[in-house]
Amino acid sequence: MKALSTELAIERLEERGVNVDDITELVFDLQAPYVTNLTRATCKHNVMRVLSKREVQNALLTGIELDRLAEEKKLRQPLQDIVASDEGLYGIDEIIALAIVNVYGSIGLTNFGYVDKIKPGIIEKLNDHHDGKVHTFLDDIVGAIAAAASSRLAHSEEGVDVPD
């Protein structure tokens, strides 16, 4: 059995077409108006710190697995159709994402609501249901990671410095 780790979380994201730089861009776009001289390296550092959290890894792996099972039509009905179609009133995908958002405080909730509403960058791509892929959970998880990293950065002077 593969142990939970940051590397495993990144591997699973990449298997689904998401890389750390995609999430870094979301964080940069969210925080650039508020942080003077913000760099992508600082944003990436904060994304990596979020991905290092065990509860983030648990939520990420759970959501990705549910998406994968729905793609393979291995969920029982009616859950199969609900997840595969990303039914608007389902809401469990957002609940899993909230486990990530809450890691760095309530400002993450505001950031998450914003990215969930406008669906910028990679989230827009994940939310496109025309490629046969199911990303019902992943689009919210990616948004939650970006929101949590933005929150971490916003709450911490230390967050704007990238250690050597």
PDB file of C-alpha atoms in Angstrom:
ATOM      1  CA  MET A   1       0.000   0.000   0.000  1.00  0.00           C
ATOM      2  CA  LYS A   2       1.280   3.427  -0.977  1.00  0.00           C
ATOM      3  CA  ALA A   3       1.548   5.759   2.025  1.00  0.00           C
ATOM      4  CA  LEU A   4      -0.024   9.196   1.926  1.00  0.00           C
ATOM      5  CA  SER A   5       2.439  11.854   0.920  1.00  0.00           C
ATOM      6  CA  THR A   6       2.746  15.148  -0.889  1.00  0.00           C
ATOM      7  CA  GLU A   7       4.328  13.280  -3.786  1.00  0.00           C
ATOM      8  CA  LEU A   8       1.372  10.895  -4.060  1.00  0.00           C
ATOM      9  CA  ALA A   9      -1.075  13.808  -3.996  1.00  0.00           C
ATOM     10  CA  ILE A  10       0.846  15.529  -6.809  1.00  0.00           C
ATOM     11  CA  GLU A  11       1.023  12.273  -8.767  1.00  0.00           C
ATOM     12  CA  ARG A  12      -2.745  11.800  -8.535  1.00  0.00           C
ATOM     13  CA  LEU A  13      -3.376  15.400  -9.575  1.00  0.00           C
ATOM     14  CA  GLU A  14      -1.100  14.965 -12.589  1.00  0.00           C
ATOM     15  CA  GLU A  15      -2.869  11.732 -13.568  1.00  0.00           C
ATOM     16  CA  ARG A  16      -6.030  13.847 -13.813  1.00  0.00           C
ATOM     17  CA  GLY A  17      -4.386  16.613 -15.846  1.00  0.00           C
ATOM     18  CA  VAL A  18      -3.619  19.097 -13.071  1.00  0.00           C
ATOM     19  CA  ASN A  19      -0.158  20.197 -12.034  1.00  0.00           C
ATOM     20  CA  VAL A  20       1.112  22.337  -9.185  1.00  0.00           C
ATOM     21  CA  ASP A  21       1.777  25.234 -11.566  1.00  0.00           C
ATOM     22  CA  ASP A  22      -1.922  25.291 -12.530  1.00  0.00           C
ATOM     23  CA  ILE A  23      -2.841  25.776  -8.884  1.00  0.00           C
ATOM     24  CA  THR A  24       0.008  28.247  -8.391  1.00  0.00           C
ATOM     25  CA  GLU A  25      -1.489  30.434 -11.126  1.00  0.00           C
ATOM     26  CA  LEU A  26      -4.830  30.472  -9.332  1.00  0.00           C
ATOM     27  CA  VAL A  27      -3.151  31.556  -6.094  1.00  0.00           C
ATOM     28  CA  PHE A  28      -1.175  34.251  -7.897  1.00  0.00           C
ATOM     29  CA  ASP A  29      -4.326  35.623  -9.522  1.00  0.00           C
ATOM     30  CA  LEU A  30      -6.185  35.595  -6.195  1.00  0.00           C
ATOM     31  CA  GLN A  31      -3.436  37.271  -4.169  1.00  0.00           C
ATOM     32  CA  ALA A  32      -1.582  39.596  -6.583  1.00  0.00           C
ATOM     33  CA  PRO A  33      -3.969  42.502  -5.907  1.00  0.00           C
ATOM     34  CA  TYR A  34      -3.246  42.262  -2.171  1.00  0.00           C
ATOM     35  CA  VAL A  35       0.418  41.281  -1.850  1.00  0.00           C
ATOM     36  CA  THR A  36       3.068  43.683  -3.106  1.00  0.00           C
ATOM     37  CA  ASN A  37       5.797  42.059  -5.211  1.00  0.00           C
ATOM     38  CA  LEU A  38       4.127  38.660  -5.069  1.00  0.00           C
ATOM     39  CA  THR A  39       5.991  35.985  -6.998  1.00  0.00           C
ATOM     40  CA  ARG A  40       4.865  32.686  -8.404  1.00  0.00           C
ATOM     41  CA  ALA A  41       7.588  31.019  -6.331  1.00  0.00           C
ATOM     42  CA  THR A  42       5.909  32.326  -3.174  1.00  0.00           C
ATOM     43  CA  CYS A  43       2.538  31.091  -4.396  1.00  0.00           C
ATOM     44  CA  LYS A  44       3.976  27.673  -5.241  1.00  0.00           C
ATOM     45  CA  HIS A  45       5.583  27.442  -1.802  1.00  0.00           C
ATOM     46  CA  ASN A  46       2.171  28.001  -0.222  1.00  0.00           C
ATOM     47  CA  VAL A  47       0.499  25.453  -2.530  1.00  0.00           C
ATOM     48  CA  MET A  48       3.113  22.885  -1.536  1.00  0.00           C
ATOM     49  CA  ARG A  49       2.526  23.604   2.144  1.00  0.00           C
ATOM     50  CA  VAL A  50      -1.198  22.992   1.667  1.00  0.00           C
ATOM     51  CA  LEU A  51      -0.509  19.768  -0.235  1.00  0.00           C
ATOM     52  CA  SER A  52       1.723  18.580   2.626  1.00  0.00           C
ATOM     53  CA  LYS A  53      -1.237  18.466   5.022  1.00  0.00           C
ATOM     54  CA  ARG A  54      -2.606  14.976   5.687  1.00  0.00           C
ATOM     55  CA  GLU A  55      -6.267  16.070   5.705  1.00  0.00           C
ATOM     56  CA  VAL A  56      -5.746  17.739   2.318  1.00  0.00           C
ATOM     57  CA  GLN A  57      -4.212  14.546   0.956  1.00  0.00           C
ATOM     58  CA  ASN A  58      -7.128  12.510   2.324  1.00  0.00           C
ATOM     59  CA  ALA A  59      -9.731  14.781   0.715  1.00  0.00           C
ATOM     60  CA  LEU A  60      -7.828  14.900  -2.588  1.00  0.00           C
ATOM     61  CA  LEU A  61      -7.407  11.130  -2.849  1.00  0.00           C
ATOM     62  CA  THR A  62     -11.042  10.499  -1.907  1.00  0.00           C
ATOM     63  CA  GLY A  63     -12.428  12.962  -4.435  1.00  0.00           C
ATOM     64  CA  ILE A  64     -10.197  11.817  -7.262  1.00  0.00           C
ATOM     65  CA  GLU A  65     -11.114   8.193  -6.617  1.00  0.00           C
ATOM     66  CA  LEU A  66     -14.829   8.966  -6.693  1.00  0.00           C
ATOM     67  CA  ASP A  67     -14.378  10.845  -9.991  1.00  0.00           C
ATOM     68  CA  ARG A  68     -12.417   7.932 -11.429  1.00  0.00           C
ATOM     69  CA  LEU A  69     -15.017   5.390 -10.346  1.00  0.00           C
ATOM     70  CA  ALA A  70     -17.760   7.489 -11.922  1.00  0.00           C
ATOM     71  CA  GLU A  71     -15.787   7.637 -15.183  1.00  0.00           C
ATOM     72  CA  GLU A  72     -15.531   3.867 -15.134  1.00  0.00           C
ATOM     73  CA  LYS A  73     -19.267   3.613 -14.331  1.00  0.00           C
ATOM     74  CA  LYS A  74     -18.510   1.693 -11.135  1.00  0.00           C
ATOM     75  CA  LEU A  75     -20.730   3.589  -8.738  1.00  0.00           C
ATOM     76  CA  ARG A  76     -24.176   2.269  -7.900  1.00  0.00           C
ATOM     77  CA  GLN A  77     -27.256   4.152  -9.039  1.00  0.00           C
ATOM     78  CA  PRO A  78     -28.402   6.792  -8.441  1.00  0.00           C
ATOM     79  CA  LEU A  79     -24.949   7.974  -7.292  1.00  0.00           C
ATOM     80  CA  GLN A  80     -23.420   7.064 -10.667  1.00  0.00           C
ATOM     81  CA  ASP A  81     -25.622   9.493 -12.582  1.00  0.00           C
ATOM     82  CA  ILE A  82     -25.394  12.196  -9.923  1.00  0.00           C
ATOM     83  CA  VAL A  83     -21.586  12.216  -9.844  1.00  0.00           C
ATOM     84  CA  ALA A  84     -21.121  11.658 -13.577  1.00  0.00           C
ATOM     85  CA  SER A  85     -23.373  14.608 -14.414  1.00  0.00           C
ATOM     86  CA  ASP A  86     -22.047  16.837 -11.605  1.00  0.00           C
ATOM     87  CA  GLU A  87     -25.614  17.477 -10.511  1.00  0.00           C
ATOM     88  CA  GLY A  88     -25.967  21.010  -9.225  1.00  0.00           C
ATOM     89  CA  LEU A  89     -27.774  20.138  -6.004  1.00  0.00           C
ATOM     90  CA  TYR A  90     -25.437  17.292  -5.035  1.00  0.00           C
ATOM     91  CA  GLY A  91     -23.132  19.448  -2.889  1.00  0.00           C
ATOM     92  CA  ILE A  92     -20.994  16.658  -1.426  1.00  0.00           C
ATOM     93  CA  ASP A  93     -18.155  17.682  -3.749  1.00  0.00           C
ATOM     94  CA  GLU A  94     -18.124  21.105  -2.075  1.00  0.00           C
ATOM     95  CA  ILE A  95     -18.284  19.527   1.381  1.00  0.00           C
ATOM     96  CA  ILE A  96     -15.120  17.525   0.721  1.00  0.00           C
ATOM     97  CA  ALA A  97     -13.468  20.696  -0.605  1.00  0.00           C
ATOM     98  CA  LEU A  98     -14.416  22.543   2.596  1.00  0.00           C
ATOM     99  CA  ALA A  99     -12.245  20.121   4.571  1.00  0.00           C
ATOM    100  CA  ILE A 100      -9.320  21.620   2.628  1.00  0.00           C
ATOM    101  CA  VAL A 101     -10.526  25.219   2.764  1.00  0.00           C
ATOM    102  CA  ASN A 102     -10.831  25.199   6.564  1.00  0.00           C
ATOM    103  CA  VAL A 103      -7.206  24.204   7.144  1.00  0.00           C
ATOM    104  CA  TYR A 104      -6.036  27.850   7.020  1.00  0.00           C
ATOM    105  CA  GLY A 105      -8.953  29.820   8.375  1.00  0.00           C
ATOM    106  CA  SER A 106     -12.227  31.328   7.329  1.00  0.00           C
ATOM    107  CA  ILE A 107     -10.814  33.615   4.624  1.00  0.00           C
ATOM    108  CA  GLY A 108     -10.317  30.435   2.619  1.00  0.00           C
ATOM    109  CA  LEU A 109     -14.094  30.043   2.472  1.00  0.00           C
ATOM    110  CA  THR A 110     -14.442  33.416   0.756  1.00  0.00           C
ATOM    111  CA  ASN A 111     -11.650  32.580  -1.690  1.00  0.00           C
ATOM    112  CA  PHE A 112     -13.219  29.205  -2.407  1.00  0.00           C
ATOM    113  CA  GLY A 113     -16.638  30.710  -3.042  1.00  0.00           C
ATOM    114  CA  TYR A 114     -15.061  33.136  -5.477  1.00  0.00           C
ATOM    115  CA  VAL A 115     -13.154  30.535  -7.510  1.00  0.00           C
ATOM    116  CA  ASP A 116     -16.132  28.162  -7.419  1.00  0.00           C
ATOM    117  CA  LYS A 117     -18.304  30.911  -8.891  1.00  0.00           C
ATOM    118  CA  ILE A 118     -15.981  32.265 -11.619  1.00  0.00           C
ATOM    119  CA  LYS A 119     -14.129  28.995 -12.377  1.00  0.00           C
ATOM    120  CA  PRO A 120     -10.807  30.508 -13.488  1.00  0.00           C
ATOM    121  CA  GLY A 121      -7.901  28.760 -15.225  1.00  0.00           C
ATOM    122  CA  ILE A 122      -7.644  25.020 -14.737  1.00  0.00           C
ATOM    123  CA  ILE A 123     -10.983  24.943 -12.898  1.00  0.00           C
ATOM    124  CA  GLU A 124     -12.797  26.014 -16.060  1.00  0.00           C
ATOM    125  CA  LYS A 125     -11.085  23.192 -17.954  1.00  0.00           C
ATOM    126  CA  LEU A 126     -11.983  20.638 -15.268  1.00  0.00           C
ATOM    127  CA  ASN A 127     -15.571  21.843 -15.225  1.00  0.00           C
ATOM    128  CA  ASP A 128     -15.989  21.266 -18.983  1.00  0.00           C
ATOM    129  CA  HIS A 129     -17.977  18.046 -19.259  1.00  0.00           C
ATOM    130  CA  HIS A 130     -17.448  17.495 -22.991  1.00  0.00           C
ATOM    131  CA  ASP A 131     -14.256  15.417 -22.865  1.00  0.00           C
ATOM    132  CA  GLY A 132     -15.768  12.322 -21.238  1.00  0.00           C
ATOM    133  CA  LYS A 133     -13.847  12.913 -18.005  1.00  0.00           C
ATOM    134  CA  VAL A 134     -15.554  13.254 -14.651  1.00  0.00           C
ATOM    135  CA  HIS A 135     -14.118  15.980 -12.423  1.00  0.00           C
ATOM    136  CA  THR A 136     -17.096  16.511 -10.130  1.00  0.00           C
ATOM    137  CA  PHE A 137     -14.861  16.455  -7.064  1.00  0.00           C
ATOM    138  CA  LEU A 138     -11.549  17.544  -8.564  1.00  0.00           C
ATOM    139  CA  ASP A 139     -12.631  20.987  -9.766  1.00  0.00           C
ATOM    140  CA  ASP A 140     -13.728  21.841  -6.224  1.00  0.00           C
ATOM    141  CA  ILE A 141     -10.636  20.259  -4.676  1.00  0.00           C
ATOM    142  CA  VAL A 142      -8.306  22.272  -6.903  1.00  0.00           C
ATOM    143  CA  GLY A 143     -10.233  25.432  -6.067  1.00  0.00           C
ATOM    144  CA  ALA A 144     -10.021  24.568  -2.374  1.00  0.00           C
ATOM    145  CA  ILE A 145      -6.257  24.005  -2.522  1.00  0.00           C
ATOM    146  CA  ALA A 146      -5.824  27.389  -4.222  1.00  0.00           C
ATOM    147  CA  ALA A 147      -8.142  29.024  -1.682  1.00  0.00           C
ATOM    148  CA  ALA A 148      -6.293  27.466   1.260  1.00  0.00           C
ATOM    149  CA  ALA A 149      -2.896  28.472  -0.157  1.00  0.00           C
ATOM    150  CA  SER A 150      -4.207  32.007  -0.693  1.00  0.00           C
ATOM    151  CA  SER A 151      -5.494  32.076   2.862  1.00  0.00           C
ATOM    152  CA  ARG A 152      -2.173  30.821   4.206  1.00  0.00           C
ATOM    153  CA  LEU A 153      -0.359  33.516   2.284  1.00  0.00           C
ATOM    154  CA  ALA A 154      -2.796  36.235   3.389  1.00  0.00           C
ATOM    155  CA  HIS A 155      -2.528  35.316   7.077  1.00  0.00           C
ATOM    156  CA  SER A 156       1.215  35.023   7.340  1.00  0.00           C
ATOM    157  CA  GLU A 157       4.122  37.372   6.819  1.00  0.00           C
ATOM    158  CA  GLU A 158       6.148  34.167   6.801  1.00  0.00           C
ATOM    159  CA  GLY A 159       3.984  32.976   3.894  1.00  0.00           C
ATOM    160  CA  VAL A 160       5.354  35.615   1.554  1.00  0.00           C
ATOM    161  CA  ASP A 161       8.954  34.483   2.020  1.00  0.00           C
ATOM    162  CA  VAL A 162      10.203  31.414   0.209  1.00  0.00           C
ATOM    163  CA  PRO A 163      12.743  29.560   2.327  1.00  0.00           C
ATOM    164  CA  ASP A 164      15.971  28.409   0.695  1.00  0.00           C
TER     165      ASP A 164
END
